[in-house]
Tab-separated table of C-alpha atoms in Angstrom:
chain	number	residue	atom	x	y	z
A	1	MET	CA	1.169	229.013	7.935
A	2	ALA	CA	0.642	231.652	5.939
A	3	ALA	CA	1.569	231.769	2.464
A	4	THR	CA	4.879	234.523	2.278
A	5	LEU	CA	7.545	235.746	-0.037
A	6	ARG	CA	10.038	233.974	2.763
A	7	THR	CA	8.214	230.653	2.266
A	8	LEU	CA	8.337	230.575	-1.351
A	9	LEU	CA	11.486	231.287	-1.362
A	10	ASP	CA	12.478	228.658	0.993
A	11	THR	CA	10.736	226.101	-1.534
A	12	ALA	CA	13.360	224.382	-3.215
A	13	ARG	CA	11.418	223.278	-6.518
A	14	PHE	CA	10.383	226.650	-7.346
A	15	HIS	CA	13.888	227.885	-7.862
A	16	LEU	CA	13.164	231.258	-6.803
A	17	ARG	CA	16.371	233.813	-6.156
A	18	LEU	CA	15.716	237.187	-4.112
A	19	ILE	CA	17.363	239.626	-6.528
A	20	VAL	CA	16.311	243.081	-4.823
A	21	PRO	CA	15.376	242.357	-1.027
A	22	PRO	CA	12.986	244.836	0.837
A	23	ILE	CA	15.024	246.783	3.296
A	24	ASP	CA	12.601	246.297	5.641
A	25	ALA	CA	12.771	242.337	5.912
A	26	ALA	CA	9.473	242.024	7.784
A	27	VAL	CA	7.971	242.601	3.950
A	28	LEU	CA	9.397	238.798	3.529
A	29	ASP	CA	7.013	237.893	6.213
A	30	GLU	CA	3.789	239.320	5.780
A	31	PRO	CA	1.131	237.143	4.108
A	32	LEU	CA	0.436	237.247	0.645
A	33	ALA	CA	-3.127	237.713	-0.464
A	34	TRP	CA	-3.042	235.993	-3.691
A	35	ALA	CA	-0.712	235.565	-6.853
A	36	HIS	CA	-1.435	236.342	-10.319
A	37	SER	CA	0.450	236.309	-13.544
A	38	SER	CA	0.474	238.863	-16.295
A	39	ASP	CA	2.257	240.405	-19.073
A	40	LEU	CA	0.329	243.136	-19.337
A	41	PRO	CA	2.046	247.114	-19.554
A	42	ASP	CA	-0.506	247.739	-16.620
A	43	PRO	CA	-2.096	244.895	-14.823
A	44	THR	CA	-2.853	246.865	-11.737
A	45	PRO	CA	-6.678	247.150	-12.497
A	46	TRP	CA	-6.806	243.383	-11.754
A	47	LEU	CA	-4.621	243.137	-8.765
A	48	GLU	CA	-5.245	243.863	-5.244
A	49	PRO	CA	-3.122	244.784	-2.311
A	50	GLY	CA	-0.935	242.207	-1.089
A	51	GLN	CA	-0.582	240.405	-4.182
A	52	LEU	CA	2.717	238.487	-5.950
A	53	LEU	CA	2.382	239.573	-9.499
A	54	LEU	CA	4.310	237.081	-11.867
A	55	THR	CA	5.522	237.928	-15.330
A	56	ASP	CA	7.629	236.390	-18.710
A	57	GLY	CA	8.616	240.137	-19.314
A	58	GLY	CA	7.046	240.171	-22.771
A	59	TYR	CA	6.424	244.093	-22.149
A	60	PHE	CA	10.355	244.787	-21.621
A	61	ARG	CA	10.876	243.292	-24.882
A	62	ARG	CA	9.155	245.872	-26.396
A	63	HIS	CA	9.887	248.536	-23.785
A	64	PRO	CA	13.413	247.818	-22.721
A	65	GLY	CA	14.269	251.285	-21.295
A	66	ARG	CA	14.607	252.681	-17.780
A	67	ASP	CA	11.787	255.273	-18.043
A	68	ALA	CA	9.078	252.100	-18.855
A	69	ALA	CA	10.907	249.963	-15.835
A	70	ASP	CA	10.527	252.732	-13.787
A	71	ALA	CA	7.189	253.803	-14.537
A	72	TYR	CA	6.127	249.785	-14.375
A	73	VAL	CA	7.615	249.688	-10.729
A	74	GLU	CA	5.673	252.537	-9.486
A	75	ARG	CA	2.708	251.246	-10.782
A	76	LEU	CA	2.940	248.298	-8.957
A	77	ALA	CA	4.330	249.700	-5.832
A	78	GLY	CA	1.369	252.295	-5.835
A	79	ALA	CA	-1.064	249.210	-6.317
A	80	SER	CA	0.300	247.870	-2.763
A	81	VAL	CA	1.355	244.705	-4.849
A	82	ARG	CA	3.992	242.474	-2.581
A	83	ALA	CA	6.622	241.666	-5.260
A	84	LEU	CA	7.225	240.882	-8.467
A	85	GLY	CA	8.594	237.727	-9.875
A	86	PHE	CA	10.164	237.707	-13.024
A	87	ALA	CA	10.793	234.519	-15.264
A	88	THR	CA	14.097	234.137	-17.273
A	89	SER	CA	14.753	231.669	-19.740
A	90	VAL	CA	11.495	232.252	-21.444
A	91	ILE	CA	11.733	235.637	-23.112
A	92	HIS	CA	14.561	236.890	-21.242
A	93	ASP	CA	17.845	235.284	-19.898
A	94	GLU	CA	17.966	237.343	-17.338
A	95	VAL	CA	16.076	240.054	-15.283
A	96	PRO	CA	16.554	242.912	-17.319
A	97	PRO	CA	19.157	245.795	-15.527
A	98	ALA	CA	16.838	248.335	-15.965
A	99	LEU	CA	14.211	246.321	-14.212
A	100	VAL	CA	16.132	245.831	-11.164
A	101	ASP	CA	17.460	249.343	-10.932
A	102	ALA	CA	14.062	250.480	-10.948
A	103	ALA	CA	13.346	248.023	-8.062
A	104	ARG	CA	16.001	248.893	-6.009
A	105	ARG	CA	15.305	252.763	-6.259
A	106	ARG	CA	11.664	251.985	-5.046
A	107	ASP	CA	12.191	249.346	-2.502
A	108	PHE	CA	10.688	246.885	-4.297
A	109	PRO	CA	10.975	243.163	-3.655
A	110	LEU	CA	11.899	241.833	-7.061
A	111	ILE	CA	11.989	237.654	-7.726
A	112	GLU	CA	13.819	235.788	-10.169
A	113	VAL	CA	11.582	232.644	-11.385
A	114	ALA	CA	14.278	230.362	-12.960
A	115	ASP	CA	14.263	227.037	-14.706
A	116	ARG	CA	10.928	227.546	-16.704
A	117	THR	CA	8.795	227.007	-13.207
A	118	PRO	CA	5.407	226.882	-14.014
A	119	PHE	CA	3.583	229.938	-12.887
A	120	MET	CA	0.464	227.749	-12.130
A	121	ALA	CA	2.635	225.780	-9.707
A	122	ILE	CA	3.490	229.019	-7.772
A	123	ILE	CA	-0.060	230.361	-8.066
A	124	ARG	CA	-1.503	226.948	-6.830
A	125	HIS	CA	0.538	226.588	-4.009
A	126	VAL	CA	-0.323	230.086	-2.812
A	127	ALA	CA	-4.012	229.366	-3.291
A	128	ASP	CA	-3.665	226.059	-1.389
A	129	THR	CA	-1.284	227.783	1.422
A	130	ILE	CA	-4.675	230.216	1.961
A	131	ALA	CA	-7.081	227.910	1.871
A	132	ALA	CA	-5.460	225.847	4.607
A	133	ASP	CA	-4.737	228.705	6.664
A	134	GLN	CA	-8.479	229.697	6.526
A	135	ARG	CA	-9.865	226.154	7.030
A	136	GLU	CA	-6.909	226.076	10.242
A	137	ARG	CA	-8.692	229.720	11.589
A	138	LEU	CA	-12.188	228.472	11.171
A	139	ASP	CA	-11.400	225.218	12.810
A	140	TRP	CA	-9.761	227.326	15.408
A	141	LEU	CA	-12.802	230.070	15.523
A	142	LEU	CA	-15.295	227.017	16.010
A	143	ASP	CA	-13.085	225.450	18.931
A	144	ALA	CA	-13.266	228.665	20.461
A	145	GLN	CA	-16.964	229.644	20.314
A	146	ARG	CA	-17.601	225.936	21.595
A	147	ALA	CA	-15.539	226.965	24.467
A	148	ILE	CA	-16.796	230.303	24.959
A	149	ALA	CA	-20.483	228.659	25.110
A	150	ARG	CA	-19.322	226.675	27.817
A	151	ALA	CA	-17.956	229.187	29.841
A	152	ALA	CA	-21.242	231.068	29.381
A	153	LEU	CA	-23.002	228.141	31.017
A	154	ARG	CA	-21.029	228.339	34.396
A	155	VAL	CA	-22.362	230.362	37.550
A	156	ASP	CA	-19.449	233.109	36.896
A	157	GLY	CA	-20.492	233.069	33.066
A	158	LEU	CA	-19.149	236.675	32.488
A	159	SER	CA	-16.072	236.342	33.986
A	160	ALA	CA	-15.527	232.775	32.383
A	161	ILE	CA	-16.087	234.330	29.500
A	162	LEU	CA	-13.599	237.082	29.429
A	163	HIS	CA	-10.924	234.376	31.067
A	164	GLU	CA	-11.469	232.373	27.798
A	165	LEU	CA	-11.219	235.317	25.313
A	166	GLU	CA	-8.103	236.346	27.009
A	167	ASP	CA	-6.553	232.840	26.595
A	168	ARG	CA	-7.764	232.411	22.982
A	169	LEU	CA	-6.729	235.808	21.894
A	170	ASP	CA	-3.291	235.890	23.766
A	171	GLY	CA	-3.840	239.048	24.730
A	172	TRP	CA	-5.443	241.087	27.374
A	173	VAL	CA	-8.942	241.354	28.237
A	174	ALA	CA	-10.631	244.569	30.240
A	175	LEU	CA	-14.313	245.188	31.188
A	176	PHE	CA	-15.637	248.357	32.296
A	177	ASP	CA	-19.042	249.194	33.604
A	178	ALA	CA	-21.470	251.704	32.703
A	179	ALA	CA	-19.893	254.846	34.831
A	180	GLY	CA	-16.203	253.947	32.940
A	181	GLU	CA	-14.787	251.880	35.891
A	182	ARG	CA	-12.680	248.870	35.519
A	183	VAL	CA	-14.882	245.695	36.384
A	184	ALA	CA	-12.628	243.803	38.976
A	185	ILE	CA	-12.402	240.388	37.286
A	186	PRO	CA	-8.993	238.575	37.922
A	187	THR	CA	-7.393	238.127	34.583
A	188	GLU	CA	-3.738	236.788	33.556
A	189	ARG	CA	-2.628	240.048	31.747
A	190	ARG	CA	-2.914	243.462	32.834
A	191	ILE	CA	-3.486	246.807	30.721
A	192	PRO	CA	0.081	248.113	29.923
A	193	GLU	CA	0.476	251.198	32.325
A	194	GLU	CA	1.455	253.310	29.077
A	195	LEU	CA	-1.825	252.464	27.679
A	196	GLY	CA	-4.209	252.679	30.596
A	197	GLY	CA	-4.927	256.253	30.481
A	198	ALA	CA	-5.679	256.252	26.790
A	199	VAL	CA	-7.982	253.334	27.484
A	200	GLU	CA	-9.810	254.650	30.166
A	201	HIS	CA	-10.236	258.252	28.266
A	202	ALA	CA	-11.516	256.390	24.999
A	203	VAL	CA	-13.951	254.074	27.178
A	204	ARG	CA	-15.846	257.276	28.669
A	205	ARG	CA	-15.792	258.802	25.274
A	206	ALA	CA	-17.751	255.618	23.955
A	207	LEU	CA	-19.891	256.203	26.864
A	208	SER	CA	-20.404	259.489	26.748
A	209	THR	CA	-22.388	258.928	23.194
A	210	GLY	CA	-24.966	256.890	24.572
A	211	THR	CA	-25.370	254.861	21.304
A	212	ARG	CA	-23.645	251.514	20.782
A	213	ARG	CA	-20.281	251.772	18.873
A	214	GLY	CA	-16.816	250.141	18.285
A	215	GLY	CA	-13.544	251.852	18.191
A	216	ARG	CA	-9.458	251.073	17.806
A	217	ILE	CA	-6.598	252.470	19.309
A	218	SER	CA	-2.987	251.521	17.522
A	219	THR	CA	-0.060	251.701	19.438
A	220	ALA	CA	3.536	250.780	19.243
A	221	GLY	CA	3.061	247.748	21.215
A	222	GLY	CA	-0.050	246.750	19.452
A	223	GLU	CA	-3.972	247.571	18.833
A	224	VAL	CA	-6.904	247.817	21.448
A	225	THR	CA	-10.157	246.874	20.202
A	226	LEU	CA	-13.194	248.367	22.080
A	227	GLN	CA	-16.485	247.718	21.764
A	228	THR	CA	-19.849	249.260	24.197
A	229	LEU	CA	-21.909	246.264	25.435
A	230	GLY	CA	-25.720	246.542	26.057
A	231	ARG	CA	-28.855	247.875	24.398
A	232	ARG	CA	-28.851	251.130	22.312
A	233	ASP	CA	-31.016	252.792	24.878
A	234	ARG	CA	-28.707	251.618	27.379
A	235	LEU	CA	-25.404	250.879	27.644
A	236	ARG	CA	-23.979	248.846	30.041
A	237	GLY	CA	-20.066	248.767	29.460
A	238	VAL	CA	-17.190	248.522	27.128
A	239	LEU	CA	-15.060	245.566	26.523
A	240	ALA	CA	-11.382	246.266	25.914
A	241	ILE	CA	-8.931	243.859	24.115
A	242	GLY	CA	-5.146	244.595	23.761
A	243	ASN	CA	-3.290	242.327	20.779
A	244	PRO	CA	0.086	242.649	19.442
A	245	ALA	CA	-1.425	242.915	15.670
A	246	PRO	CA	-4.687	243.819	14.582
A	247	LEU	CA	-7.343	240.991	15.041
A	248	ASP	CA	-7.907	239.188	11.735
A	249	GLU	CA	-11.055	237.993	10.533
A	250	ALA	CA	-11.280	234.635	12.901
A	251	GLY	CA	-10.365	236.859	15.954
A	252	ALA	CA	-12.942	239.864	14.955
A	253	ASP	CA	-15.389	236.990	14.646
A	254	LEU	CA	-14.672	235.348	17.741
A	255	VAL	CA	-14.985	238.882	19.479
A	256	ALA	CA	-18.300	239.465	18.347
A	257	SER	CA	-19.345	236.053	19.708
A	258	VAL	CA	-18.641	237.286	22.874
A	259	ILE	CA	-19.890	240.638	22.956
A	260	ALA	CA	-23.666	239.148	21.859
A	261	LEU	CA	-23.013	236.448	25.054
A	262	ALA	CA	-21.839	239.271	27.440
A	263	SER	CA	-24.522	241.879	26.098
A	264	ILE	CA	-27.104	239.214	26.753
A	265	ALA	CA	-25.873	238.337	30.248
A	266	LEU	CA	-26.302	242.215	30.829
A	267	GLU	CA	-29.401	242.611	29.491
A	268	GLN	CA	-30.785	239.730	31.534
A	269	SER	CA	-29.582	241.590	34.489
A	270	ARG	CA	-31.611	244.278	33.693
A	271	ALA	CA	-34.839	242.913	35.072
A	272	LEU	CA	-32.974	242.112	38.185
A	273	GLU	CA	-31.946	245.938	38.681
A	274	ASP	CA	-35.379	247.292	37.804
A	275	ALA	CA	-36.925	244.771	40.404
A	276	ARG	CA	-33.906	246.120	42.909
A	277	ARG	CA	-35.431	249.822	42.101
A	278	SER	CA	-38.896	249.136	42.645
A	279	LEU	CA	-37.971	247.362	46.082
A	280	ARG	CA	-35.953	250.254	46.923
A	281	ALA	CA	-38.944	252.780	45.944
A	282	GLY	CA	-41.161	250.336	48.469
A	283	VAL	CA	-38.234	250.745	51.356
A	284	LEU	CA	-38.469	254.437	50.750
A	285	ASP	CA	-42.627	254.332	50.715
A	286	LEU	CA	-42.218	252.158	54.371
A	287	LEU	CA	-40.060	254.701	55.685
A	288	LEU	CA	-42.622	257.365	55.029
A	289	ALA	CA	-45.075	255.593	56.433
A	290	GLY	CA	-43.762	255.173	59.856
A	291	SER	CA	-42.494	251.738	59.362
A	292	VAL	CA	-38.879	251.890	60.057
A	293	ASP	CA	-38.056	248.150	61.377
A	294	VAL	CA	-40.046	246.653	58.475
A	295	ALA	CA	-38.044	249.229	55.843
A	296	ALA	CA	-34.543	248.377	57.485
A	297	ARG	CA	-34.848	244.585	57.238
A	298	SER	CA	-36.127	245.166	53.608
A	299	ALA	CA	-33.176	247.545	52.737
A	300	GLN	CA	-30.448	245.168	54.480
A	301	LEU	CA	-31.924	241.977	52.386
A	302	LEU	CA	-31.600	244.415	49.194
A	303	GLY	CA	-27.750	245.093	50.119
A	304	SER	CA	-28.354	248.555	50.594
A	305	PRO	CA	-28.631	248.857	54.429
A	306	LEU	CA	-30.495	252.574	55.761
A	307	PRO	CA	-27.766	254.574	57.627
A	308	ALA	CA	-27.861	255.445	60.875
A	309	GLU	CA	-30.146	258.210	62.039
A	310	PRO	CA	-29.945	261.220	62.177
A	311	VAL	CA	-29.536	261.129	58.104
A	312	ARG	CA	-30.128	263.688	55.645
A	313	VAL	CA	-32.594	263.506	52.750
A	314	VAL	CA	-31.110	264.826	49.239
A	315	VAL	CA	-33.300	265.212	46.214
A	316	ALA	CA	-32.186	265.387	42.809
A	317	PRO	CA	-34.246	265.439	39.582
A	318	ALA	CA	-33.739	261.528	37.875
A	319	GLY	CA	-34.644	262.519	34.326
A	320	ALA	CA	-32.717	261.019	31.278
A	321	ALA	CA	-29.749	263.478	32.193
A	322	ARG	CA	-29.051	262.012	35.358
A	323	ARG	CA	-28.702	258.439	33.696
A	324	LEU	CA	-25.306	258.034	34.424
A	325	LEU	CA	-25.560	259.333	37.856
A	326	VAL	CA	-28.107	256.637	38.949
A	327	GLU	CA	-26.015	253.903	37.488
A	328	GLU	CA	-23.117	254.972	39.119
A	329	LEU	CA	-25.171	254.847	42.684
A	330	GLU	CA	-26.548	251.252	41.368
A	331	LEU	CA	-22.967	250.271	40.937
A	332	ASP	CA	-21.754	251.346	44.229
A	333	ALA	CA	-25.073	249.783	45.548
A	334	GLU	CA	-23.499	246.320	44.243
A	335	ARG	CA	-19.974	246.981	45.981
A	336	GLY	CA	-21.761	247.585	49.477
A	337	ARG	CA	-21.040	250.973	49.392
A	338	GLY	CA	-22.667	254.567	48.707
A	339	PRO	CA	-25.818	255.846	50.062
A	340	PHE	CA	-29.340	254.246	49.991
A	341	PHE	CA	-31.139	255.848	47.348
A	342	ALA	CA	-34.696	255.473	45.676
A	343	LEU	CA	-36.133	256.449	42.255
A	344	ASP	CA	-39.493	258.479	43.446
A	345	GLY	CA	-41.512	259.361	40.603
A	346	ASP	CA	-39.347	262.170	38.481
A	347	ARG	CA	-36.974	262.768	41.678
A	348	LEU	CA	-33.781	260.644	42.864
A	349	VAL	CA	-34.286	260.563	46.585
A	350	LEU	CA	-31.051	259.547	48.640
A	351	LEU	CA	-30.796	259.008	52.744
A	352	VAL	CA	-26.976	260.184	53.717
A	353	PRO	CA	-25.372	260.358	56.817
A	354	ASP	CA	-24.456	264.234	57.705
A	355	ALA	CA	-20.518	263.177	57.490
A	356	ARG	CA	-21.271	261.806	54.075
A	357	LEU	CA	-22.748	264.572	52.726
A	358	ASP	CA	-19.946	266.501	51.731
A	359	ALA	CA	-18.674	263.207	49.675
A	360	LEU	CA	-22.257	263.188	47.788
A	361	ALA	CA	-21.883	266.830	46.803
A	362	ALA	CA	-18.515	266.248	44.578
A	363	VAL	CA	-20.287	263.051	43.136
A	364	LEU	CA	-23.245	265.729	42.101
A	365	ARG	CA	-20.554	268.173	40.798
A	366	ARG	CA	-19.151	265.290	38.659
A	367	HIS	CA	-22.563	264.580	37.304
A	368	ARG	CA	-23.482	268.160	37.025
A	369	THR	CA	-26.727	267.867	38.996
A	370	ILE	CA	-28.689	270.051	41.117
A	371	ALA	CA	-30.152	268.898	44.347
A	372	GLY	CA	-31.166	270.021	47.790
A	373	ALA	CA	-30.436	268.660	51.101
A	374	SER	CA	-32.205	268.791	54.382
A	375	GLY	CA	-31.332	269.353	57.621
A	376	PRO	CA	-30.261	266.061	59.856
A	377	ALA	CA	-33.390	264.401	60.481
A	378	GLY	CA	-34.815	261.208	62.924
A	379	TRP	CA	-36.915	258.514	61.129
A	380	GLY	CA	-39.885	260.077	62.280
A	381	GLU	CA	-39.338	263.263	60.876
A	382	LEU	CA	-38.476	261.858	57.458
A	383	ARG	CA	-41.479	263.724	55.597
A	384	ALA	CA	-40.712	266.929	57.221
A	385	ALA	CA	-37.274	266.586	55.951
A	386	LEU	CA	-38.399	265.257	52.562
A	387	ALA	CA	-40.111	268.318	52.363
A	388	GLU	CA	-36.972	270.638	53.371
A	389	ALA	CA	-35.002	268.901	50.565
A	390	GLU	CA	-37.268	269.647	47.961
A	391	ARG	CA	-37.394	273.495	48.892
A	392	ALA	CA	-33.603	273.681	48.983
A	393	ALA	CA	-33.372	271.889	45.411
A	394	ALA	CA	-36.048	274.412	44.534
A	395	ALA	CA	-34.203	277.310	45.555
A	396	VAL	CA	-30.997	276.467	43.380
A	397	ALA	CA	-30.634	278.429	40.407
A	398	ASP	CA	-29.906	275.520	37.529
A	399	GLY	CA	-27.011	277.636	35.709
A	400	GLY	CA	-25.661	274.394	34.334
A	401	SER	CA	-23.027	273.206	36.920
A	402	GLY	CA	-23.854	270.716	39.775
A	403	ALA	CA	-25.217	272.163	43.207
A	404	LEU	CA	-26.087	271.030	46.751
A	405	GLN	CA	-28.567	273.539	48.361
A	406	ARG	CA	-28.548	272.842	52.113
A	407	PHE	CA	-31.638	273.622	53.795
A	408	ASP	CA	-30.090	274.679	57.113
A	409	GLN	CA	-28.277	277.723	54.845
A	410	LEU	CA	-31.516	278.869	54.009
A	411	ALA	CA	-33.249	278.857	57.441
A	412	ALA	CA	-29.976	280.789	58.451
A	413	ASP	CA	-31.098	283.608	56.227
A	414	GLY	CA	-34.306	283.935	58.210
A	415	MET	CA	-38.077	283.249	56.752
A	416	ILE	CA	-37.130	286.491	54.254
A	417	GLY	CA	-33.883	284.467	52.875
A	418	LEU	CA	-35.994	281.620	52.515
A	419	LEU	CA	-38.654	283.516	50.930
A	420	ALA	CA	-36.316	284.865	48.430
A	421	ARG	CA	-35.174	281.574	47.421
A	422	SER	CA	-38.872	280.596	46.761
A	423	GLY	CA	-40.025	283.079	44.750
A	424	GLY	CA	-40.656	285.487	46.746
A	425	ARG	CA	-39.373	288.718	45.140
A	426	GLU	CA	-41.852	287.866	42.154
A	427	ALA	CA	-44.612	287.912	44.647
A	428	SER	CA	-43.623	291.170	46.399
A	429	ARG	CA	-43.405	292.485	42.518
A	430	ARG	CA	-46.952	291.268	41.779
A	431	LEU	CA	-48.146	292.913	44.840
A	432	LEU	CA	-46.786	296.051	44.449
A	433	GLU	CA	-47.223	296.066	40.703
A	434	PRO	CA	-50.187	298.690	40.877
A	435	LEU	CA	-48.071	301.444	41.869
A	436	ARG	CA	-45.926	301.211	39.002
A	437	ASP	CA	-48.151	304.052	36.928
A	438	ARG	CA	-47.468	306.907	39.489
A	439	PRO	CA	-44.441	309.081	39.521
A	440	ALA	CA	-41.642	307.199	41.044
A	441	GLY	CA	-41.050	310.218	43.592
A	442	ASP	CA	-43.997	309.485	44.711
A	443	VAL	CA	-43.903	305.554	45.316
A	444	ASP	CA	-40.300	306.130	46.934
A	445	GLU	CA	-41.831	308.794	49.689
A	446	LEU	CA	-45.106	306.304	49.862
A	447	LEU	CA	-42.997	302.975	50.261
A	448	GLY	CA	-40.792	304.980	52.669
A	449	ALA	CA	-43.490	306.201	54.905
A	450	ALA	CA	-44.974	302.660	55.146
A	451	ARG	CA	-41.621	301.425	56.424
A	452	VAL	CA	-40.996	303.790	59.127
A	453	TRP	CA	-44.876	303.148	60.104
A	454	LEU	CA	-44.127	299.666	60.136
A	455	GLY	CA	-41.101	300.278	62.128
A	456	HIS	CA	-43.196	301.790	64.755
A	457	ASN	CA	-45.546	298.434	64.925
A	458	GLY	CA	-48.100	300.795	63.286
A	459	ALA	CA	-48.168	303.332	66.070
A	460	TRP	CA	-49.661	306.704	64.257
A	461	ASP	CA	-48.181	309.496	65.935
A	462	PRO	CA	-44.366	308.190	66.619
A	463	ALA	CA	-44.084	307.461	62.811
A	464	ALA	CA	-45.957	310.909	61.634
A	465	LYS	CA	-43.301	312.502	64.359
A	466	GLU	CA	-40.341	310.918	62.377
A	467	LEU	CA	-41.718	311.467	58.927
A	468	GLY	CA	-42.286	315.326	59.939
A	469	ILE	CA	-46.326	314.818	59.084
A	470	HIS	CA	-49.257	315.024	60.594
A	471	ARG	CA	-51.240	311.745	61.761
A	472	HIS	CA	-54.004	312.115	59.736
A	473	THR	CA	-51.833	312.853	56.460
A	474	LEU	CA	-50.038	309.452	57.591
A	475	ARG	CA	-53.256	307.846	57.804
A	476	ALA	CA	-54.848	308.783	54.462
A	477	ARG	CA	-51.227	307.623	52.631
A	478	MET	CA	-51.536	304.290	54.357
A	479	ALA	CA	-55.385	303.853	53.523
A	480	GLY	CA	-54.476	305.109	50.102
A	481	LEU	CA	-51.605	302.488	49.509
A	482	GLY	CA	-53.719	299.645	51.179
A	483	SER	CA	-56.777	300.306	48.852
A	484	ALA	CA	-53.874	300.229	45.842
A	485	ILE	CA	-52.697	297.076	46.397
A	486	GLY	CA	-55.735	295.183	47.927
A	487	LEU	CA	-54.453	295.086	51.253
A	488	ASP	CA	-56.633	295.848	54.531
A	489	LEU	CA	-53.775	297.332	56.520
A	490	ASP	CA	-56.198	297.790	59.823
A	491	ASP	CA	-55.631	294.358	60.178
A	492	PHE	CA	-52.402	292.196	61.168
A	493	ALA	CA	-52.289	290.077	58.416
A	494	GLY	CA	-52.097	293.018	55.936
A	495	ARG	CA	-49.675	294.723	57.573
A	496	ALA	CA	-47.550	291.780	57.654
A	497	GLU	CA	-47.901	290.865	54.191
A	498	LEU	CA	-46.701	294.314	53.261
A	499	TRP	CA	-43.754	294.363	55.652
A	500	ALA	CA	-42.804	290.898	53.809
A	501	ALA	CA	-43.436	292.439	50.405
A	502	LEU	CA	-41.350	295.897	51.448
A	503	GLN	CA	-38.172	293.576	52.792
A	504	LEU	CA	-38.397	291.516	49.332
A	505	SER	CA	-38.732	294.513	46.857
């Protein structure tokens, strides 16, 4: 039991009488940090918040006025002293009225210490009570840590640890994964509904920093302690603990022990996850090599079964910026949902049924990830589908927000549309670059003649007739054009390249 003003007042041998009670009676039940005696005019440099000050009142024999009393009480209150104990029958027969009035005006607890009660008896009682409370809390902490250690040895170690922590702290405990989602561990207490949104927001903010950190949320119903789990460069989740009152030193030490054990348990699972990533990459290699049956059996054993064909291949960059996306996919795989995926070098490859492509697009948008999707394909067409997905991903302009480009949308625009999204306009500009030094009117006339000529499939007479020039003039112009841009326009390939450049320019 902690030493408080109320326990002192209830100890009859001290002969204490509360002269000025605090307006908030709860002040009487707040723990005392210590008890100290002094007759100095200003003892506050030697006092700490939460202490009880005892005095014989020698200062007030020399300074009996109201101003001195007001200043004295103001100094004690400003130093967060819990209360003043004033001895009577030593220097003063009664507590000075000016001091009583000053204490009432400042709402500062004032206690009469009567019948020459030794200050040392009160100080020793407070010290002994504090020491006993510290021993009790230390015993509680050691017992709780032993229970937590035993829980860690169970098969369901992490779950058992959190259950034990909840029981020991008599509060609610919640675990969030690396994606900020609540981990389904059945605990005795739930997060209060009015705190749910604030806790989830604080969890996401803690994870978004990518560094280990702790935090607190103070509410009308108590305090919520947050602490990230995992390594500094790879956060594994957040532990949230709710208590009616702030954790004391023993409670904070117990939480630190749990965080250490939980972090170790999560780090031990990292090797398993790395192995799973390697296995997924191996399954993808088997699929690309045509060993579909072996790949399907391996994926099933991995807990990430392959979707039924036809499938769409989705390709996205897999750099550091995609860490949270990959972790979300891994967590979905652990829960038996989500697409099959594999990290293949610097790219993330996903295999999804056509019906799930829109749902995946929403996930990609949430993570601001650019990706490309192939058209529907069977397992025998997987290599071609992978190339389609890469082509579609390359065609997406990175504007900072997520976008999923479907290859079949590119194909719907024809070859020219595909070329336009794949750097074709730049190639066209480079091909026609030698014409830039000529007058703009001459270039427009020359390229216009080329369009008409190609529109007539290279037939000179009808093209010349439409242009209103002699066919020899047209021949001369096309020969000059071909020479300027380095194309043989007497050859079909040269004409095709010129036509494509004109379409893209």
